[in-house]
């Protein structure tokens, strides 16, 4: 795996973990009187950083952000939060599988297989 691909995969996994945290906070606070929905958007920034190489990708900072004004906690769409959580988990699992396969290839190469 190239250096840029490895940097992209690792940064995406970090950002997806952060997204899961934001989704969990949204779900946990859904019963609150008011809430500011949290989100993590990183795909566009990651795409732009990739144009500048692996060091730019590694130095990219991804944060949990709040979206819009406070809303009533009951207005959080739990079905959409759960769908987003499922999608995020699937993307993370795919990247983890990719990284695991790359490790297997590297191990086989080191062993001379």
PDB file of C-alpha atoms in Angstrom:
ATOM      1  CA  UNK A   1       0.000   0.000   0.000  1.00  0.00           C
ATOM      2  CA  UNK A   2       1.365   3.400  -0.908  1.00  0.00           C
ATOM      3  CA  UNK A   3       2.222   5.946   1.761  1.00  0.00           C
ATOM      4  CA  UNK A   4      -0.634   8.238   0.706  1.00  0.00           C
ATOM      5  CA  UNK A   5      -3.161   5.381   0.753  1.00  0.00           C
ATOM      6  CA  UNK A   6      -2.065   4.331   4.213  1.00  0.00           C
ATOM      7  CA  UNK A   7      -2.272   7.923   5.503  1.00  0.00           C
ATOM      8  CA  UNK A   8      -5.740   8.336   3.978  1.00  0.00           C
ATOM      9  CA  UNK A   9      -7.022   5.099   5.492  1.00  0.00           C
ATOM     10  CA  UNK A  10      -5.676   5.913   8.954  1.00  0.00           C
ATOM     11  CA  UNK A  11      -7.029   9.483   8.939  1.00  0.00           C
ATOM     12  CA  UNK A  12     -10.415   8.268   7.673  1.00  0.00           C
ATOM     13  CA  UNK A  13     -10.571   5.669  10.455  1.00  0.00           C
ATOM     14  CA  UNK A  14      -9.803   8.350  13.047  1.00  0.00           C
ATOM     15  CA  UNK A  15     -12.480  10.644  11.609  1.00  0.00           C
ATOM     16  CA  UNK A  16     -15.056   7.844  11.415  1.00  0.00           C
ATOM     17  CA  UNK A  17     -14.417   7.051  15.078  1.00  0.00           C
ATOM     18  CA  UNK A  18     -15.005  10.706  15.879  1.00  0.00           C
ATOM     19  CA  UNK A  19     -18.213  10.639  13.807  1.00  0.00           C
ATOM     20  CA  UNK A  20     -19.466   7.640  15.791  1.00  0.00           C
ATOM     21  CA  UNK A  21     -18.822   9.611  18.990  1.00  0.00           C
ATOM     22  CA  UNK A  22     -20.830  12.563  17.655  1.00  0.00           C
ATOM     23  CA  UNK A  23     -23.707  10.283  16.633  1.00  0.00           C
ATOM     24  CA  UNK A  24     -23.687   8.627  20.063  1.00  0.00           C
ATOM     25  CA  UNK A  25     -23.878  12.073  21.699  1.00  0.00           C
ATOM     26  CA  UNK A  26     -26.835  13.009  19.480  1.00  0.00           C
ATOM     27  CA  UNK A  27     -28.665   9.810  20.394  1.00  0.00           C
ATOM     28  CA  UNK A  28     -27.856  10.114  24.098  1.00  0.00           C
ATOM     29  CA  UNK A  29     -29.069  13.715  24.218  1.00  0.00           C
ATOM     30  CA  UNK A  30     -32.234  13.139  22.179  1.00  0.00           C
ATOM     31  CA  UNK A  31     -34.331  13.210  25.332  1.00  0.00           C
ATOM     32  CA  UNK A  32     -32.866  16.530  26.488  1.00  0.00           C
ATOM     33  CA  UNK A  33     -34.903  19.676  26.518  1.00  0.00           C
ATOM     34  CA  UNK A  34     -32.640  21.343  23.946  1.00  0.00           C
ATOM     35  CA  UNK A  35     -29.698  20.054  21.958  1.00  0.00           C
ATOM     36  CA  UNK A  36     -27.274  21.206  19.299  1.00  0.00           C
ATOM     37  CA  UNK A  37     -26.803  18.343  16.874  1.00  0.00           C
ATOM     38  CA  UNK A  38     -23.158  17.259  16.505  1.00  0.00           C
ATOM     39  CA  UNK A  39     -21.548  16.131  13.290  1.00  0.00           C
ATOM     40  CA  UNK A  40     -18.176  15.316  11.786  1.00  0.00           C
ATOM     41  CA  UNK A  41     -17.564  16.258   8.147  1.00  0.00           C
ATOM     42  CA  UNK A  42     -14.167  15.328   6.816  1.00  0.00           C
ATOM     43  CA  UNK A  43     -14.435  13.790   3.362  1.00  0.00           C
ATOM     44  CA  UNK A  44     -13.975  16.994   1.341  1.00  0.00           C
ATOM     45  CA  UNK A  45     -11.078  18.190   3.510  1.00  0.00           C
ATOM     46  CA  UNK A  46      -9.439  14.764   3.268  1.00  0.00           C
ATOM     47  CA  UNK A  47      -9.812  14.785  -0.517  1.00  0.00           C
ATOM     48  CA  UNK A  48      -8.165  18.210  -0.702  1.00  0.00           C
ATOM     49  CA  UNK A  49      -5.343  17.224   1.671  1.00  0.00           C
ATOM     50  CA  UNK A  50      -4.648  14.134  -0.449  1.00  0.00           C
ATOM     51  CA  UNK A  51      -3.725  16.400  -3.347  1.00  0.00           C
ATOM     52  CA  UNK A  52      -0.848  17.759  -1.234  1.00  0.00           C
ATOM     53  CA  UNK A  53       0.505  14.375  -0.184  1.00  0.00           C
ATOM     54  CA  UNK A  54       0.671  12.113   2.860  1.00  0.00           C
ATOM     55  CA  UNK A  55       2.088  14.729   5.224  1.00  0.00           C
ATOM     56  CA  UNK A  56      -0.864  17.034   4.529  1.00  0.00           C
ATOM     57  CA  UNK A  57      -3.245  14.149   5.196  1.00  0.00           C
ATOM     58  CA  UNK A  58      -1.549  13.284   8.484  1.00  0.00           C
ATOM     59  CA  UNK A  59      -1.645  16.920   9.631  1.00  0.00           C
ATOM     60  CA  UNK A  60      -5.341  17.370   8.820  1.00  0.00           C
ATOM     61  CA  UNK A  61      -7.343  18.175  11.956  1.00  0.00           C
ATOM     62  CA  UNK A  62     -10.870  16.780  12.156  1.00  0.00           C
ATOM     63  CA  UNK A  63     -13.243  18.039  14.849  1.00  0.00           C
ATOM     64  CA  UNK A  64     -16.719  17.392  16.159  1.00  0.00           C
ATOM     65  CA  UNK A  65     -18.802  20.410  15.174  1.00  0.00           C
ATOM     66  CA  UNK A  66     -22.231  21.626  16.197  1.00  0.00           C
ATOM     67  CA  UNK A  67     -24.908  22.159  13.581  1.00  0.00           C
ATOM     68  CA  UNK A  68     -27.243  25.113  13.606  1.00  0.00           C
ATOM     69  CA  UNK A  69     -29.148  26.566  16.539  1.00  0.00           C
ATOM     70  CA  UNK A  70     -30.310  24.594  19.551  1.00  0.00           C
ATOM     71  CA  UNK A  71     -33.375  22.487  18.858  1.00  0.00           C
ATOM     72  CA  UNK A  72     -35.723  20.508  21.048  1.00  0.00           C
ATOM     73  CA  UNK A  73     -34.136  17.170  21.896  1.00  0.00           C
ATOM     74  CA  UNK A  74     -37.291  15.427  20.702  1.00  0.00           C
ATOM     75  CA  UNK A  75     -36.662  16.802  17.205  1.00  0.00           C
ATOM     76  CA  UNK A  76     -33.605  14.569  16.711  1.00  0.00           C
ATOM     77  CA  UNK A  77     -34.467  11.940  14.105  1.00  0.00           C
ATOM     78  CA  UNK A  78     -33.263   8.794  15.847  1.00  0.00           C
ATOM     79  CA  UNK A  79     -33.915   6.715  12.726  1.00  0.00           C
ATOM     80  CA  UNK A  80     -31.518   8.906  10.726  1.00  0.00           C
ATOM     81  CA  UNK A  81     -28.932   8.899  13.520  1.00  0.00           C
ATOM     82  CA  UNK A  82     -29.065   5.086  13.639  1.00  0.00           C
ATOM     83  CA  UNK A  83     -28.750   4.883   9.845  1.00  0.00           C
ATOM     84  CA  UNK A  84     -25.747   7.192   9.967  1.00  0.00           C
ATOM     85  CA  UNK A  85     -24.226   5.100  12.754  1.00  0.00           C
ATOM     86  CA  UNK A  86     -24.683   1.919  10.734  1.00  0.00           C
ATOM     87  CA  UNK A  87     -23.183   3.481   7.618  1.00  0.00           C
ATOM     88  CA  UNK A  88     -20.230   4.833   9.580  1.00  0.00           C
ATOM     89  CA  UNK A  89     -19.602   1.458  11.219  1.00  0.00           C
ATOM     90  CA  UNK A  90     -19.662  -0.245   7.817  1.00  0.00           C
ATOM     91  CA  UNK A  91     -17.145   2.194   6.358  1.00  0.00           C
ATOM     92  CA  UNK A  92     -14.880   1.780   9.392  1.00  0.00           C
ATOM     93  CA  UNK A  93     -15.083  -2.032   9.131  1.00  0.00           C
ATOM     94  CA  UNK A  94     -14.172  -1.896   5.431  1.00  0.00           C
ATOM     95  CA  UNK A  95     -11.096   0.236   6.159  1.00  0.00           C
ATOM     96  CA  UNK A  96     -10.090  -1.994   9.075  1.00  0.00           C
ATOM     97  CA  UNK A  97     -10.372  -5.017   6.784  1.00  0.00           C
ATOM     98  CA  UNK A  98      -8.259  -3.286   4.140  1.00  0.00           C
ATOM     99  CA  UNK A  99      -5.565  -2.434   6.676  1.00  0.00           C
ATOM    100  CA  UNK A 100      -5.631  -6.009   8.013  1.00  0.00           C
ATOM    101  CA  UNK A 101      -5.148  -7.419   4.523  1.00  0.00           C
ATOM    102  CA  UNK A 102      -2.236  -5.068   3.931  1.00  0.00           C
ATOM    103  CA  UNK A 103      -0.630  -6.292   7.145  1.00  0.00           C
ATOM    104  CA  UNK A 104      -1.039  -9.901   5.976  1.00  0.00           C
ATOM    105  CA  UNK A 105       0.643  -9.063   2.684  1.00  0.00           C
ATOM    106  CA  UNK A 106       3.503  -7.307   4.472  1.00  0.00           C
ATOM    107  CA  UNK A 107       3.922 -10.254   6.870  1.00  0.00           C
ATOM    108  CA  UNK A 108       4.009 -12.701   3.968  1.00  0.00           C
ATOM    109  CA  UNK A 109       6.609 -10.577   2.181  1.00  0.00           C
ATOM    110  CA  UNK A 110       8.813 -10.426   5.274  1.00  0.00           C
ATOM    111  CA  UNK A 111       8.581 -14.193   5.723  1.00  0.00           C
ATOM    112  CA  UNK A 112       9.409 -14.724   2.052  1.00  0.00           C
ATOM    113  CA  UNK A 113       6.132 -16.451   1.220  1.00  0.00           C
TER     114      UNK A 113
END
